[in-house]
Short mmCIF file of C-alpha atoms in Angstrom, two decimals:
data_model
loop_
_atom_site.label_atom_id
_atom_site.label_comp_id
_atom_site.label_asym_id
_atom_site.label_seq_id
_atom_site.Cartn_x
_atom_site.Cartn_y
_atom_site.Cartn_z
CA ARG A 146 65.75 114.82 58.42
CA MET A 147 67.95 116.80 60.78
CA PRO A 148 66.23 115.71 64.03
CA VAL A 149 66.78 112.07 63.00
CA SER A 150 70.35 112.25 61.69
CA VAL A 151 71.84 114.38 64.46
CA PRO A 152 71.04 111.91 67.32
CA ALA A 153 72.31 109.03 65.18
CA ALA A 154 75.59 110.86 64.51
CA ASP A 155 75.89 111.68 68.20
CA ARG A 156 75.39 108.01 69.11
CA ARG A 157 78.11 106.99 66.66
CA GLN A 158 80.50 109.53 68.15
CA ARG A 159 79.84 108.28 71.67
CA ALA A 160 80.26 104.66 70.56
CA SER A 161 83.57 105.54 68.89
CA ALA A 162 84.78 107.36 72.01
CA ALA A 163 83.90 104.40 74.25
CA PHE A 164 85.56 102.01 71.79
CA CYS A 165 88.81 104.03 71.76
CA LEU A 166 88.87 104.36 75.56
CA SER A 167 88.27 100.63 75.98
CA PHE A 168 91.07 99.85 73.51
CA LEU A 169 93.51 102.13 75.36
CA SER A 170 92.54 100.58 78.68
CA LEU A 171 93.16 97.08 77.34
CA ILE A 172 96.56 97.98 75.88
CA PHE A 173 97.66 99.77 79.06
CA SER A 174 96.58 96.90 81.31
CA VAL A 175 98.32 94.20 79.27
CA THR A 176 101.52 96.27 79.09
CA ALA A 177 101.53 96.97 82.81
CA PHE A 178 100.70 93.38 83.75
CA SER A 179 103.60 91.98 81.72
CA SER A 180 106.23 94.53 82.80
CA SER A 181 108.38 94.72 85.92
CA TYR A 182 108.42 98.47 86.56
CA TRP A 183 105.53 98.80 89.01
CA CYS A 184 108.04 99.95 91.61
CA ALA A 185 111.64 101.10 91.18
CA GLY A 186 114.40 102.43 93.41
CA THR A 187 117.85 101.71 94.79
CA ARG A 188 119.38 99.11 97.10
CA LYS A 189 122.53 99.25 99.19
CA VAL A 190 124.69 96.30 98.16
CA ALA A 191 127.85 95.29 100.02
CA LYS A 192 131.02 95.69 97.95
CA PRO A 193 133.04 92.52 97.33
CA PHE A 194 136.70 92.28 98.34
CA CYS A 195 139.12 93.43 95.67
CA THR A 196 141.01 90.77 93.74
CA GLY A 197 143.88 91.15 91.32
CA SER A 198 141.60 92.22 88.46
CA ASN A 199 139.09 94.27 90.51
CA ARG A 200 140.21 97.76 91.50
CA GLY A 201 138.63 101.11 92.08
CA GLU A 202 135.61 102.16 94.11
CA LEU A 203 133.45 99.08 93.46
CA CYS A 204 135.37 96.78 95.84
CA ILE A 205 136.92 96.85 99.31
CA ARG A 206 140.70 97.13 99.20
CA ILE A 207 141.43 96.18 102.81
CA ASN A 208 142.14 92.54 101.97
CA SER A 209 143.76 93.14 98.57
CA PRO A 210 147.42 92.22 98.18
CA ASP A 211 148.36 95.75 97.11
CA GLY A 212 146.44 97.48 99.92
CA ASN A 213 148.61 99.40 102.39
CA ASP A 214 148.16 100.03 106.10
CA SER A 215 146.87 103.59 105.69
CA ASN A 216 143.93 102.39 103.59
CA GLY A 217 143.11 99.77 106.16
CA VAL A 218 143.22 102.23 109.06
CA GLN A 219 141.11 104.71 107.09
CA TYR A 220 138.50 102.03 106.39
CA ILE A 221 138.32 100.93 110.02
CA TRP A 222 137.67 104.45 111.34
CA GLU A 223 135.04 105.37 108.76
CA THR A 224 131.32 104.95 109.37
CA GLY A 225 131.08 101.92 107.10
CA ASP A 226 129.06 103.55 104.30
CA ASP A 227 131.99 103.15 101.95
CA LYS A 228 131.58 99.37 101.98
CA PHE A 229 128.19 99.69 100.31
CA VAL A 230 127.28 100.73 96.79
CA GLU A 231 123.83 101.74 95.53
CA ARG A 232 122.33 99.68 92.73
CA LYS A 233 119.04 100.27 90.92
CA PHE A 234 116.23 97.74 91.05
CA HIS A 235 112.72 97.43 89.63
CA ALA A 236 109.91 95.06 90.55
CA GLY A 237 106.59 94.02 89.08
CA ILE A 238 103.90 91.46 89.74
CA TRP A 239 105.92 88.53 88.43
CA TYR A 240 109.61 89.25 89.08
CA SER A 241 112.12 91.71 90.53
CA CYS A 242 115.40 92.67 88.83
CA GLU A 243 118.45 94.49 90.17
CA GLU A 244 121.83 95.56 88.84
CA SER A 245 124.82 93.41 89.63
CA VAL A 246 127.74 94.89 91.56
CA ASN A 247 130.56 94.21 89.10
CA GLU A 248 128.54 93.46 85.96
CA ASP A 249 126.38 95.44 83.58
CA ASP A 250 123.58 92.88 83.37
CA GLU A 251 120.65 92.40 85.75
CA LYS A 252 119.82 89.60 88.14
CA CYS A 253 116.12 88.74 88.28
CA ARG A 254 114.15 86.60 90.69
CA SER A 255 110.50 85.81 91.23
CA PHE A 256 108.64 88.44 93.19
CA ILE A 257 106.30 85.77 94.55
CA SER A 258 109.25 84.07 96.27
CA LEU A 259 110.25 87.41 97.87
CA THR A 260 106.79 88.07 99.30
CA PRO A 261 106.27 87.04 102.95
CA ALA A 262 104.38 83.77 103.29
CA SER A 263 101.51 85.49 105.10
CA ASP A 264 100.94 87.84 102.13
CA ARG A 265 101.31 85.43 99.22
CA GLY A 266 97.60 84.65 99.26
CA VAL A 267 96.83 88.35 98.79
CA LEU A 268 99.35 88.52 95.95
CA TRP A 269 97.73 85.57 94.19
CA LEU A 270 94.33 87.22 94.61
CA SER A 271 95.79 90.34 93.04
CA ILE A 272 97.11 88.32 90.09
CA VAL A 273 93.75 86.58 89.59
CA ALA A 274 91.94 89.92 89.80
CA GLU A 275 94.32 91.42 87.22
CA LEU A 276 93.68 88.51 84.85
CA LEU A 277 89.91 88.83 85.27
CA TYR A 278 90.26 92.57 84.74
CA ILE A 279 91.99 92.01 81.41
CA ILE A 280 89.46 89.32 80.38
CA LEU A 281 86.51 91.61 81.16
CA LEU A 282 88.18 94.48 79.33
CA LEU A 283 88.61 92.26 76.29
CA THR A 284 84.96 91.17 76.52
CA GLY A 285 83.75 94.75 76.72
CA PHE A 286 86.00 95.73 73.82
CA ILE A 287 84.57 92.92 71.66
CA LEU A 288 81.00 93.91 72.55
CA MET A 289 81.69 97.53 71.63
CA SER A 290 83.20 96.38 68.34
CA VAL A 291 80.07 94.32 67.59
CA GLU A 292 77.88 97.28 68.49
CA MET A 293 79.74 99.61 66.13
CA CYS A 294 79.50 97.12 63.24
CA TYR A 295 75.96 96.00 64.03
CA TYR A 296 73.51 97.39 61.50
CA SER A 297 70.26 95.84 62.77
CA THR A 298 67.55 97.48 64.88
CA VAL A 299 68.40 100.07 67.52
CA ILE A 300 66.85 97.86 70.21
CA ASP A 301 69.40 95.10 69.58
CA GLY A 302 72.16 97.71 69.71
CA LEU A 303 70.84 98.92 73.04
CA LYS A 304 70.97 95.40 74.49
CA ILE A 305 74.61 95.03 73.46
CA ASN A 306 75.32 98.53 74.76
CA ALA A 307 73.85 97.74 78.18
CA PHE A 308 75.78 94.47 78.49
CA SER A 309 79.08 96.10 77.50
CA ALA A 310 78.48 98.87 80.07
CA VAL A 311 77.94 96.33 82.86
CA VAL A 312 81.03 94.33 81.85
CA THR A 313 83.19 97.46 81.68
CA VAL A 314 82.05 98.67 85.11
CA LEU A 315 82.83 95.25 86.64
CA ALA A 316 86.25 95.32 84.96
CA GLY A 317 86.99 98.73 86.47
CA LEU A 318 86.05 97.58 89.97
CA LEU A 319 88.23 94.48 89.66
CA GLY A 320 91.15 96.54 88.35
CA MET A 321 90.93 98.98 91.26
CA VAL A 322 90.88 96.14 93.81
CA ALA A 323 93.81 94.37 92.09
CA HIS A 324 95.99 97.49 92.02
CA MET A 325 95.28 98.28 95.67
CA MET A 326 96.04 94.71 96.76
CA TYR A 327 99.38 94.74 94.93
CA THR A 328 100.27 98.08 96.56
CA THR A 329 99.62 96.58 100.00
CA VAL A 330 101.63 93.44 99.22
CA PHE A 331 104.62 95.42 97.94
CA GLN A 332 104.70 97.65 101.02
CA MET A 333 104.58 94.58 103.25
CA THR A 334 107.40 92.99 101.24
CA VAL A 335 109.51 96.12 101.68
CA ASN A 336 109.09 95.88 105.46
CA LEU A 337 109.16 92.10 105.94
CA GLY A 338 110.90 90.76 102.84
CA PRO A 339 114.34 89.15 102.64
CA GLU A 340 117.29 91.17 103.91
CA ASP A 341 119.14 90.79 100.62
CA TRP A 342 116.28 92.44 98.71
CA ARG A 343 114.88 95.25 100.86
CA PRO A 344 115.25 98.56 99.03
CA HIS A 345 117.00 101.63 100.43
CA THR A 346 114.81 104.06 98.48
CA TRP A 347 111.87 103.28 96.21
CA ASP A 348 108.93 104.81 94.42
CA TYR A 349 106.19 103.72 92.04
CA GLY A 350 107.28 103.22 88.42
CA TRP A 351 105.74 103.84 85.01
CA SER A 352 103.96 100.48 84.94
CA TYR A 353 102.08 101.36 88.12
CA CYS A 354 101.02 104.69 86.60
CA LEU A 355 100.04 102.87 83.41
CA ALA A 356 97.88 100.43 85.38
CA TRP A 357 95.96 103.28 87.00
CA ALA A 358 95.70 105.05 83.63
CA SER A 359 94.11 101.84 82.32
CA PHE A 360 91.61 101.97 85.19
CA ALA A 361 90.81 105.62 84.40
CA CYS A 362 90.25 104.83 80.71
CA CYS A 363 88.08 101.85 81.67
CA MET A 364 85.83 103.93 83.89
CA ALA A 365 85.65 106.68 81.27
CA ALA A 366 84.58 104.10 78.69
CA ALA A 367 81.96 102.76 81.10
CA VAL A 368 80.57 106.26 81.79
CA THR A 369 80.48 107.04 78.05
CA THR A 370 78.66 103.77 77.32
CA ILE A 371 76.11 104.30 80.09
CA ASN A 372 75.59 107.88 78.96
CA LYS A 373 74.97 106.71 75.40
CA TYR A 374 72.47 104.10 76.61
CA THR A 375 70.63 106.60 78.81
CA LYS A 376 70.47 109.24 76.11
CA THR A 377 69.11 106.75 73.56
CA ILE A 378 66.40 105.66 76.01
CA LEU A 379 65.44 109.30 76.63
CA GLU A 380 65.27 109.90 72.88
CA PHE A 381 62.90 106.94 72.51
CA LYS A 382 60.71 108.21 75.34
CA HIS A 383 60.61 111.67 73.78
CA LYS A 384 59.67 110.31 70.36
CA ARG A 385 57.00 108.11 71.93
CA LYS A 386 55.54 111.07 73.80
CA MET A 387 55.53 113.18 70.64
CA LEU A 388 53.83 110.34 68.73
CA GLU A 389 51.18 109.91 71.43
CA ARG A 390 50.57 113.64 71.44
CA SER A 391 50.16 113.77 67.66
CA LEU A 392 47.78 110.79 67.73
CA LYS A 393 45.76 112.40 70.50
CA ILE A 394 45.42 115.61 68.51
CA LYS A 395 44.45 113.64 65.42
CA TYR A 396 41.69 111.74 67.22
CA THR A 397 40.49 114.91 68.96
CA PHE A 398 40.18 116.81 65.66
CA PRO A 399 39.48 114.14 63.03
CA ASP A 400 40.22 114.96 59.46
CA HIS A 401 36.91 115.00 57.59
#
């Protein structure tokens, strides 16, 4: 019984590993797609003029009623960096948010409206590819679930296994293309976007890393599924060869 039970247990382990990897990939992709932390950094925002209630370093005191001449002269001879303040921002596929100058809340606007008109088509292609990526991931996840709970013949399980492998590979290719297109669009927006949005410093955020982690899990699930399919086929071929050999020996030396 050992030669029969060990391959079956190994197939279950590989199916469970592919199922878990596919589930992680789906969760990571949905989280990244709905968040706005693909890229994050700082912007230089011009300070407003001080009013009666605004004082301190977050406003320009040259036009304030209580500003004296020495402050005004000092401001004129400085390089001008003191009239700007750095504020954090973060952007995703759908919208970009930044801190307000005098308030604690954030101001958000659509990232599609910030993208240059010549690159909006690429951004929409990236969004469509991300949606198809999530749909294919969900399809592959459902197929793997059916395969794990399917207690019919091994041949039927192999058919489902092959289809889920193809779907998962296609999902991974779409995800890679979508992530690369968004990276290109964001870099173009940084260079050619509106003046009141261009960042001073920026880097990729946790959502961007999560999106690529989803792609890695997707490809790992695809490799595990293909490996399981290939190993099962090789086991069938080996059993068939052993059966043909035993039948050949039986017919060569018949049992009288």
